[in-house]
Coordinates of C-alpha atoms and ligand atoms in Angstrom, one line a residue:
X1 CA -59.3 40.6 -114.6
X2 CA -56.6 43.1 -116.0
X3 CA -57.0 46.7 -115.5
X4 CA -55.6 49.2 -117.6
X5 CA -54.3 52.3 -115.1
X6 CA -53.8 55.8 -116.7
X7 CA -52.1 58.8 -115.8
X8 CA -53.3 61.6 -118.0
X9 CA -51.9 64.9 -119.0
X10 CA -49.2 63.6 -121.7
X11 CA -48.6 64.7 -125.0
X12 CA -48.5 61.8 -127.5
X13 CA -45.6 62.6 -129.7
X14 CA -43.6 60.0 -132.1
X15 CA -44.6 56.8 -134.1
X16 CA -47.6 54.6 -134.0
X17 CA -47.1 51.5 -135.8
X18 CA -50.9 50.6 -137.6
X19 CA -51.3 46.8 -137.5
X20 CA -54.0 44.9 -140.0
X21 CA -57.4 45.2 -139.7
X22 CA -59.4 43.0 -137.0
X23 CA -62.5 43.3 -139.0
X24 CA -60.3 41.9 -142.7
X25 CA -58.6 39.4 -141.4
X26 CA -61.8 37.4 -139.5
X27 CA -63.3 37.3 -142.7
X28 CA -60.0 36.1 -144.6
X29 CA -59.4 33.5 -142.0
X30 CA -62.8 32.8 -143.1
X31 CA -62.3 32.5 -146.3
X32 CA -59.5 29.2 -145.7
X33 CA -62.7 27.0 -145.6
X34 CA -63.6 27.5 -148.9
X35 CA -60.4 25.9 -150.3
X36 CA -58.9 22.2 -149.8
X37 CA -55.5 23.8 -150.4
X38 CA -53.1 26.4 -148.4
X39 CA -53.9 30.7 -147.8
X40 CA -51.4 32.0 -146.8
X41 CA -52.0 35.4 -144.4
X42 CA -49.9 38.3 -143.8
X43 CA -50.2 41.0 -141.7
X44 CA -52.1 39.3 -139.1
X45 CA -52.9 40.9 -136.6
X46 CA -51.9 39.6 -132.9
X47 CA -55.6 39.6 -131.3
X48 CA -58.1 38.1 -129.0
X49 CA -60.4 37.5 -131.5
X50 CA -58.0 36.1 -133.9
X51 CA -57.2 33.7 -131.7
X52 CA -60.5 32.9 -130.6
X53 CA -61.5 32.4 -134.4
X54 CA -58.2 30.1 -135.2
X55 CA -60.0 27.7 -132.4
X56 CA -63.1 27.6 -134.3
X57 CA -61.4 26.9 -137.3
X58 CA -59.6 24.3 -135.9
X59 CA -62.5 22.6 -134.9
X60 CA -63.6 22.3 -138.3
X61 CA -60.3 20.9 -139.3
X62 CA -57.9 23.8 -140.5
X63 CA -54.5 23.3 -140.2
X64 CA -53.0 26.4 -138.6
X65 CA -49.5 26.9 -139.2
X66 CA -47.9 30.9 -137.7
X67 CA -44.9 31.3 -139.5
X68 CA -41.4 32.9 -137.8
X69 CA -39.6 36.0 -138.3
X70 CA -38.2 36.5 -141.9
X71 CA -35.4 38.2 -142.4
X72 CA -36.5 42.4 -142.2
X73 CA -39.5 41.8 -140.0
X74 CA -39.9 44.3 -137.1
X75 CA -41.4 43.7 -134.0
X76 CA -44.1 45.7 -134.6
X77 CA -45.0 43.7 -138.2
X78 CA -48.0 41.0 -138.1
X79 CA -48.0 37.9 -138.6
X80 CA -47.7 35.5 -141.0
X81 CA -50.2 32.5 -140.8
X82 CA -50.7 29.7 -143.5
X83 CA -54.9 28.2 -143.1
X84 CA -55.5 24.6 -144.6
X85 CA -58.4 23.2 -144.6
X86 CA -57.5 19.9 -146.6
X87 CA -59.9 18.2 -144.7
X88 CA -63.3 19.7 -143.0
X89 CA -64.2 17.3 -140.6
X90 CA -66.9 19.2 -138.4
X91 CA -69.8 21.6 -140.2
X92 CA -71.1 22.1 -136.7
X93 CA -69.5 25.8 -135.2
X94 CA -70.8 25.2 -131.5
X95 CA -72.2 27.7 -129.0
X96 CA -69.3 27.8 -126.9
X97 CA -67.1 28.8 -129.7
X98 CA -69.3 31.2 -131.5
X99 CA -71.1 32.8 -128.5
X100 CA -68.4 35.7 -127.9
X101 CA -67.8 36.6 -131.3
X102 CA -70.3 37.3 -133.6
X103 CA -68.2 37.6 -136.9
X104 CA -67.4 33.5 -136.3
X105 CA -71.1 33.1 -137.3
X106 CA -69.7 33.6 -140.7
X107 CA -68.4 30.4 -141.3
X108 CA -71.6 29.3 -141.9
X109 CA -70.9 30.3 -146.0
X110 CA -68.0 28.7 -147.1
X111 CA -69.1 25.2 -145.3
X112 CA -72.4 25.5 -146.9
X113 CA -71.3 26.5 -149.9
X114 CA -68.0 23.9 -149.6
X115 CA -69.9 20.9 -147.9
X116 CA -73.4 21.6 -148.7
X117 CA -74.7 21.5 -145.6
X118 CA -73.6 23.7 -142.2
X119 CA -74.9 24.0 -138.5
X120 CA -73.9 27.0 -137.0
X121 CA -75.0 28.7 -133.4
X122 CA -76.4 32.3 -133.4
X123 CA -74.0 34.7 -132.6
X124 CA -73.3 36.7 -129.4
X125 CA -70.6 39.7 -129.8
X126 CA -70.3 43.4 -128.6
X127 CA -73.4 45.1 -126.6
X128 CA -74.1 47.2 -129.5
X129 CA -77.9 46.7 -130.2
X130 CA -79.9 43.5 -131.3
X131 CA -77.9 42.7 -134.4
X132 CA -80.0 40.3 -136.1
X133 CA -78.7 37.6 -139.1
X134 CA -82.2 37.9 -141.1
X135 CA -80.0 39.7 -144.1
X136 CA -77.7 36.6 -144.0
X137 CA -80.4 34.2 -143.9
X138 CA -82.5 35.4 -147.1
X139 CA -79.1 36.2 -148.8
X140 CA -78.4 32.3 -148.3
X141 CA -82.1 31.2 -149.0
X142 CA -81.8 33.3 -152.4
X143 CA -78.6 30.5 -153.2
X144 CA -81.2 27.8 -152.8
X145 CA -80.2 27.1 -149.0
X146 CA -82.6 25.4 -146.8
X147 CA -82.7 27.1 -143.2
X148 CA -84.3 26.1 -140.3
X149 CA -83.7 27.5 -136.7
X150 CA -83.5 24.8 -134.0
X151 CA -82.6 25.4 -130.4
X152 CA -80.4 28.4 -130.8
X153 CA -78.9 27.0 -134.0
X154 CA -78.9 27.9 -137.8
X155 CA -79.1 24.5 -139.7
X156 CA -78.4 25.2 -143.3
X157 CA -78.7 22.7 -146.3
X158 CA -78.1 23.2 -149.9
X159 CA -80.4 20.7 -152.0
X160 CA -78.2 18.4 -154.2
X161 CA -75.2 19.8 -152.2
X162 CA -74.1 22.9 -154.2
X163 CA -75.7 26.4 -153.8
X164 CA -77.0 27.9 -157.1
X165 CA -76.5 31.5 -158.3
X166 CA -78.6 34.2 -157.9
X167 CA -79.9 37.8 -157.6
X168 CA -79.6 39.3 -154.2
X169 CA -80.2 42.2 -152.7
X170 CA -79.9 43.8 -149.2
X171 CA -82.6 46.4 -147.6
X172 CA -79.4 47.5 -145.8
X173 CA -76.0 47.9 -146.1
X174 CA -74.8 44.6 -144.3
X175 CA -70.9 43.9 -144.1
X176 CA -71.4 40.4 -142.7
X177 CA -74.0 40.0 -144.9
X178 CA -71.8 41.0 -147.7
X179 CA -68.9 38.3 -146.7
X180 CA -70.6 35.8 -146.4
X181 CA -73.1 35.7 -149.4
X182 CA -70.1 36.5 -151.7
X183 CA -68.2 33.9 -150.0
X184 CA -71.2 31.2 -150.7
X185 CA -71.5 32.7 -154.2
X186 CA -67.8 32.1 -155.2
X187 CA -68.4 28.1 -155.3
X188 CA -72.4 28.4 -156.5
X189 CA -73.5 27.0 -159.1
X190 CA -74.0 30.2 -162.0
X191 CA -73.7 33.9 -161.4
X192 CA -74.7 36.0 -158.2
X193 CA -75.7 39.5 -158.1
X194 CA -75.1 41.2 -155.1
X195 CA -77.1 44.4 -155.1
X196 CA -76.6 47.5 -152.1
X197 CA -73.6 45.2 -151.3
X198 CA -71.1 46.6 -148.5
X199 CA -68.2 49.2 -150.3
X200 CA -66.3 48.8 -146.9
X201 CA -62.4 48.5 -147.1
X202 CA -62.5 45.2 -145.8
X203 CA -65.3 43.7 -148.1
X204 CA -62.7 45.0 -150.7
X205 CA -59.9 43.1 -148.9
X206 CA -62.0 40.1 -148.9
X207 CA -63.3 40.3 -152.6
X208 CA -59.4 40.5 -153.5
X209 CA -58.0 37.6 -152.1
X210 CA -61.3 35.6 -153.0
X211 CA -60.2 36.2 -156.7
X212 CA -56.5 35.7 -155.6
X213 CA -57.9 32.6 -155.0
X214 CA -59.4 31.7 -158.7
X215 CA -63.5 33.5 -157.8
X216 CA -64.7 35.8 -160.3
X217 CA -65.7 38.4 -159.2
X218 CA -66.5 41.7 -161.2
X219 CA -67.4 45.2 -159.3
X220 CA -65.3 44.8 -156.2
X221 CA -65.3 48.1 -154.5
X222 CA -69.1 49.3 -155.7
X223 CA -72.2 48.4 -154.4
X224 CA -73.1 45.8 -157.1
X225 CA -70.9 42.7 -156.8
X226 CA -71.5 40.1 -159.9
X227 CA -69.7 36.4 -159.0
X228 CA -69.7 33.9 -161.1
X229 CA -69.7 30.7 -159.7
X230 CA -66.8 28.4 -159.5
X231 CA -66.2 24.5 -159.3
X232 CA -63.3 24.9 -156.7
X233 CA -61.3 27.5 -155.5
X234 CA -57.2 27.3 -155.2
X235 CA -54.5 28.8 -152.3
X236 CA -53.1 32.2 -152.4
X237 CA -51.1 34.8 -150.5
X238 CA -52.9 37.7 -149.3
X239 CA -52.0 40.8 -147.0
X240 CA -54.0 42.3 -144.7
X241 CA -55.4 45.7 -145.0
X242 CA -54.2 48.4 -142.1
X243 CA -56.8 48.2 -139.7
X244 CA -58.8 52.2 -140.7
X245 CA -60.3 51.8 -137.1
X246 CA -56.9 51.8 -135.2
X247 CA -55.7 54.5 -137.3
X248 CA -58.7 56.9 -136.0
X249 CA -58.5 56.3 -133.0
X250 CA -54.4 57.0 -132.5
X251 CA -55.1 60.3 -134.6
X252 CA -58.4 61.2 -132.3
X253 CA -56.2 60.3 -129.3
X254 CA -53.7 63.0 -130.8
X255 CA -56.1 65.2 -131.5
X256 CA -56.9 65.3 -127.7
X257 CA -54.0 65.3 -126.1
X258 CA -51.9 67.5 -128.1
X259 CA -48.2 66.9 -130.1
X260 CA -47.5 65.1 -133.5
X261 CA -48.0 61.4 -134.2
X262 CA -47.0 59.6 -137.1
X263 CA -49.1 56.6 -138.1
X264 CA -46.8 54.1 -139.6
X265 CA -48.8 52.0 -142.5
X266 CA -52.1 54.1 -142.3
X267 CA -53.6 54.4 -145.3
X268 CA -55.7 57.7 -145.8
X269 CA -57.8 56.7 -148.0
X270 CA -59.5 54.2 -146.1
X271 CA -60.9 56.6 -143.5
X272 CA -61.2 59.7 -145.4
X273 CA -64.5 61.0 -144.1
X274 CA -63.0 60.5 -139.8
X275 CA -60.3 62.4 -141.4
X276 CA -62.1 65.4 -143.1
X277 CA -63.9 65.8 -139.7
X278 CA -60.5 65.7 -137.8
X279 CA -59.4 68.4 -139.7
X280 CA -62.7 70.4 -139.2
X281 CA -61.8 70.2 -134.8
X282 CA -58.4 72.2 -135.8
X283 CA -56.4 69.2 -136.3
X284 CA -52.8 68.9 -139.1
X285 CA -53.3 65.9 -141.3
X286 CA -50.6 65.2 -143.8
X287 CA -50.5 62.2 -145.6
X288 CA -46.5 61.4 -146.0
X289 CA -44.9 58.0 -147.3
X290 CA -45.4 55.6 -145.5
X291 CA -48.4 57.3 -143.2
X292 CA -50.1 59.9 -142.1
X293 CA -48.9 63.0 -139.6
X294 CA -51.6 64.6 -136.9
X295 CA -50.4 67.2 -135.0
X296 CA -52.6 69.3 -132.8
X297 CA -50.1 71.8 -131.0
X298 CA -51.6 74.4 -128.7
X299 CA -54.9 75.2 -130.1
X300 CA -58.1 74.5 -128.6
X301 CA -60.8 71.5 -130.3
X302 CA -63.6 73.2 -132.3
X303 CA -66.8 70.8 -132.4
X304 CA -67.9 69.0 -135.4
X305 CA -71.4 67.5 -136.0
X306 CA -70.9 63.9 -137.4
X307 CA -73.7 61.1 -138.3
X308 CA -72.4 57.9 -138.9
X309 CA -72.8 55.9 -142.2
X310 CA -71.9 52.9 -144.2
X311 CA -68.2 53.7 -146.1
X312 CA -66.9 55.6 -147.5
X313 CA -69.4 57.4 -144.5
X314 CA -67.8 58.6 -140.8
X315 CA -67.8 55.0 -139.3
X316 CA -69.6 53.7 -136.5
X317 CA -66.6 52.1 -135.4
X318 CA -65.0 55.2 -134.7
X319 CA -68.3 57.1 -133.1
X320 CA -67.3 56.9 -129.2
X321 CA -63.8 57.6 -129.7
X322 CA -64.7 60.9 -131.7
X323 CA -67.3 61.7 -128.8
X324 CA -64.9 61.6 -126.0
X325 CA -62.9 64.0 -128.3
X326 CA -65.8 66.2 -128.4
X327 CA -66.0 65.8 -124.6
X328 CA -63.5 68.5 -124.4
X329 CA -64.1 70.5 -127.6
X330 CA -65.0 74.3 -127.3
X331 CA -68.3 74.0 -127.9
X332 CA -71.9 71.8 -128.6
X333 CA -71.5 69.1 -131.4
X334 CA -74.5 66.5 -132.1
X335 CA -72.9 62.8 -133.0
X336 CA -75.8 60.8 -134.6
X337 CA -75.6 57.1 -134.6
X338 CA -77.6 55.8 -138.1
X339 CA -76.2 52.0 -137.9
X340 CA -76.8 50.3 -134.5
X341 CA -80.0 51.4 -132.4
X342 CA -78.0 51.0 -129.1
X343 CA -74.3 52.3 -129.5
X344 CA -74.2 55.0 -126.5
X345 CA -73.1 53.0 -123.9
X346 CA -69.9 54.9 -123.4
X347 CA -71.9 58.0 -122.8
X348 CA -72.4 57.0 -119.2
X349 CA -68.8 55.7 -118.8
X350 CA -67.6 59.5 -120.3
X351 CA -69.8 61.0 -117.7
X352 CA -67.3 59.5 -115.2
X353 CA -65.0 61.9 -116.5
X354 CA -67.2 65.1 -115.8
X355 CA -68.2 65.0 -119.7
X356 CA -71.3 66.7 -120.8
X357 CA -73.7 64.6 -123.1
X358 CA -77.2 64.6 -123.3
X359 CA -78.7 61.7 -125.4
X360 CA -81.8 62.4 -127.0
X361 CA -82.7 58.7 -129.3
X362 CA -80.5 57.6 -132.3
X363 CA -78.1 61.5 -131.3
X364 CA -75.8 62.7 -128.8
X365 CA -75.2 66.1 -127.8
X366 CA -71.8 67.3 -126.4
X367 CA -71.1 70.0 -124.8
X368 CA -67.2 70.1 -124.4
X369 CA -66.0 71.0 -121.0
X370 CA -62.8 72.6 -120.3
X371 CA -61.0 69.3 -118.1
X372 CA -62.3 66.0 -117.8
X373 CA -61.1 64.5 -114.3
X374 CA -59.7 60.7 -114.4
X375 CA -61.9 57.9 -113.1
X376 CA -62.7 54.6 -112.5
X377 CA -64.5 53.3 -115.7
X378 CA -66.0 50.0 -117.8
X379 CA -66.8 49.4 -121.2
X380 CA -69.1 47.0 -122.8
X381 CA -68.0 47.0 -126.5
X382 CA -64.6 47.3 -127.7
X383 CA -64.6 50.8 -129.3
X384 CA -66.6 51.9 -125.9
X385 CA -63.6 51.1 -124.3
X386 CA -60.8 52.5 -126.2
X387 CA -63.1 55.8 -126.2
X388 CA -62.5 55.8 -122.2
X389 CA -58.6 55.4 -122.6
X390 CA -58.5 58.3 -125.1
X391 CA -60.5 60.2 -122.3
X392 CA -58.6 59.2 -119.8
X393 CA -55.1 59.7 -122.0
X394 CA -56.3 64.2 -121.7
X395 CA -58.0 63.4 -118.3
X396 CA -56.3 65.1 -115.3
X397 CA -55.0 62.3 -112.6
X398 CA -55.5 59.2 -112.5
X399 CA -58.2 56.6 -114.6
X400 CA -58.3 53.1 -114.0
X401 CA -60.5 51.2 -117.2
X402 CA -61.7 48.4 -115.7
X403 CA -62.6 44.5 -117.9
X404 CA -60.4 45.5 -120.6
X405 CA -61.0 41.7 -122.6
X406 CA -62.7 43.5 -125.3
X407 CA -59.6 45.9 -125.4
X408 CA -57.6 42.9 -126.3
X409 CA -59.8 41.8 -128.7
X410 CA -59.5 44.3 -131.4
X411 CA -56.0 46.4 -130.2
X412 CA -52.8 45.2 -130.6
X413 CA -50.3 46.2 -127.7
X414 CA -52.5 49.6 -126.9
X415 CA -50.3 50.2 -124.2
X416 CA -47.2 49.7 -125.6
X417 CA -48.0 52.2 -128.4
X418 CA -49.3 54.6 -126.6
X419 CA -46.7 54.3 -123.4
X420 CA -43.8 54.4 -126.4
X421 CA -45.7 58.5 -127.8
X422 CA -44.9 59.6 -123.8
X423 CA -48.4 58.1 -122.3
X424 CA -48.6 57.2 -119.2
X425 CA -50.3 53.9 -119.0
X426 CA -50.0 50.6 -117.8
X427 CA -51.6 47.2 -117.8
X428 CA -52.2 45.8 -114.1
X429 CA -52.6 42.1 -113.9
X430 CA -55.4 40.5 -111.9
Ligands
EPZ501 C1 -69.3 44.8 -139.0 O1 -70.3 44.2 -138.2 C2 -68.1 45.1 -138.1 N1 -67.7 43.8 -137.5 C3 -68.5 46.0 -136.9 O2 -67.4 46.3 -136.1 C4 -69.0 47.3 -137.6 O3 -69.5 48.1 -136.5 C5 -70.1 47.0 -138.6 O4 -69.7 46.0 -139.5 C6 -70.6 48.3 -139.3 O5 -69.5 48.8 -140.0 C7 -66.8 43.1 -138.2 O6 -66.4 43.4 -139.3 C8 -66.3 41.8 -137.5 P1 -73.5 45.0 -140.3 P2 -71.6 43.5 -138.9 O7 -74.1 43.7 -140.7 O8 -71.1 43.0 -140.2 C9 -78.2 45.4 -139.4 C10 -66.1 46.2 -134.1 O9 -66.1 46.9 -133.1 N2 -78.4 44.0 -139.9 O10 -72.9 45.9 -141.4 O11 -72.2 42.7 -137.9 C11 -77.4 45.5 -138.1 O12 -78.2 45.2 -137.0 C12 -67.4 45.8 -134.8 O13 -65.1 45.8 -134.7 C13 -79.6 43.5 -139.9 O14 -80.6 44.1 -139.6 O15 -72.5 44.8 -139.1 C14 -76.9 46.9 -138.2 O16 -77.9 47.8 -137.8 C15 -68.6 46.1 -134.0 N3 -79.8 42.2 -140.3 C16 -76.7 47.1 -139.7 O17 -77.4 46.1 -140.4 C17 -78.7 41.4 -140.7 O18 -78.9 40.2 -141.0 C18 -75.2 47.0 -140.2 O19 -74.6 45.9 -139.6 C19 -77.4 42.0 -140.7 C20 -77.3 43.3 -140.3

């Protein structure tokens, strides 16, 4: 398995290009079911996960089509990908396909809501906590569905083959749950309500190109989402949003290693709250055209208490990368996770380090330390593991991250990025 090997003590200094979002364009790709005729992607990211979603996809009968360069395209650009799904020829999205990603367990409404009827595996996904689909599941019976559970599976039916509007509300703020009952509700029959829907960016993104697509949908960007139902939906081009987790996590990795990074394409507004904090530890942000500056030159990292919540809230998303900033911040800072009950499993990896965090329940307590000393490490989750290459990036020697898949799942050409700001890292195959 590939290793990623680390020499820290660099500076980052230069340009960072932002790609689109892992966590829009799943749900977009998503979205191709819904519609006999062509969507047309851009700014797709080049990832893991996307491939491992474009199989799934596949299997239900979408025509995949990556388009080449265009004239003006750089290197660094995404990608263009037409979906068509003339034809679904499979509701079933099997185990072995849905098992390692848990945002594929999505699919399950646009075929119901498309086909009537869908059989979809539980998902699996990042070692975050229990992660449960009950939200989902009422959201869907609210439409009318019928759901049964059988042998690890999710069999969903709508009577008379077509879902029917309806009020819905979450006890939670559930951005899955959001996609997919809005997705369902685009082709129900009659108006849905979505109350305490999700306001993240990439709900937005989604609501967008469903009404690029001929939904209507009213409130996009609050948490009270009214659809009225549709007899079929029609193609479109849509772009993805620039992924607000990537941009973080560059600007934290800045932040702890010192020297001035421009993020090409990142859009401030989409992670205002990680920003306001960054700015709090002693950190330059300047939002120019085209991006955003960070620039930490000389002075030391104050500590900043954070608590994680639902946009436009400090993400959890962004919660171990901030923590192995505070690993070396001047002082104590508490880091409160409110979203997943089990999101800490970095703390133990940062300990490699010589980091100092006590975990007391749903907070963390970190006590900076002057040096953090490189390591071996191994994440479980993918932001656990781009929190150890930040570590190891202001680490003195030499860290080796070890099972770096879920690195590839949600970060396009880490190394190259970094390596291109004066890192020192490398990929070593095997
Ligand atoms: C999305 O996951 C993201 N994944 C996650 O990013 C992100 O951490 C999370 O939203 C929160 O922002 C994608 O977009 C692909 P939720 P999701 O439903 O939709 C509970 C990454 O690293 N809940 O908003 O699965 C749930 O357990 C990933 O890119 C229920 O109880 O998260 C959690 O406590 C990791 N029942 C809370 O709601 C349900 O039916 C919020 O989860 C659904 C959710």
């Amino acid at each position: 398995m590939d290793r990623i090997r680390i020499v820290g003590g660099n500076q980052l200094n230069g340009e960072i290009h932002i790609s689109g979002a892992k966590n829009a364009a799943l749900p977009l790709m998503i979205a191709s079911l819904l519609t006999e005729e062509p969507l047309v992607l851009v700014n797709v990211p080049r990832l893991a996960d996307v491939k491992q979603l474009e199989r799934i996809l596949e299997n239900h009968g979408v025509d995949i089509a990556v388009h080449g360069r265009r004239r003006g395209d750089t290197e660094m650009g995404g990608q263009r990908i037409t979906f068509t799904a003339s034809d679904i020829v499979d509701t079933t999205a099997p185990y072995e396909l849905v098992s390692t990603m848990r945002a594929s367990f999505w699919v399950i409404g646009p075929l119901l809501a498309r086909e009537g009827h869908a059989k979809v595996s539980l998902p699996g996904g990042c070692a975050i906590g229990t992660r449960p689909v009950d939200f989902y599941l009422d959201g869907l019976r609210q439409l009318g569905a019928e759901i049964e559970i059988d042998a690890g599976y999710v069999l969903a039916r709508a009577p008379g083959g077509r879902l029917k509007g309806a009020s819905v509300r979450f006890p939670k703020v559930s951005v899955g749950a959001t996609h997919v009952v809005m997705m369902a509700a685009t082709l129900a029959e009659g108006t849905t309500t979505i109350e305490n829907a999700a306001l993240e960016p990439e709900v937005t993104n989604l609501a967008e190109c469903l009404v690029a697509m001929g939904a209507k949908i009213s409130g996009i960007g609050t948490g009270r989402l009214v659809i009225e139902g549709v007899e079929k939906l029609d193609g479109a081009i849509h772009e993805v949003v620039p992924d607000r987790i990537e941009t973080g996590t560059y600007a934290f990795a800045a932040a702890m290693t010192g020297g001035e990074v421009f993020l090409r394409n990142a859009r401030p507004e989409l992670l205002q709250s990680a920003l306001d904090v960054l700015v709090r530890t002693g950190v330059d942000v300047t939002t120019e055209e085209g991006g955003l500056r960070i620039k930490r030159n000389g002075n030391g990292i104050m500590p900043v208490d954070v608590e994680t919540d639902p946009f436009p809230g400090f993400p959890t998303d962004l919660q171990a990368q901030f923590m192995a900033l505070m690993a070396r911040s001047s002082g104590v800072s508490a880091i409160k996770e409110t979203i997943f009950e089990n999101r800490f499993m970095h703390v133990a990896e940062l300990a490699r380090f010589g980091a100092n965090i006590h975990v007391d329940g749903q907070t963390a307590t970190v006590t900076g330390v002057p040096e953090l000393k490189g390591a071996q490490v191994m994440a479980t989750d993918l932001r656990a593991s781009v929190s150890l290459v930040i570590a190891g990036l202001a680490a003195r020697g030499e860290t080796v991250v070890n099972r770096i898949y879920h690195l590839d799942r949600g970060f396009e050409r880490l190394e190259n990025k970094l390596s291109r700001c004066g890192a020192e890292i490398e990929r070593i195959a095997g």
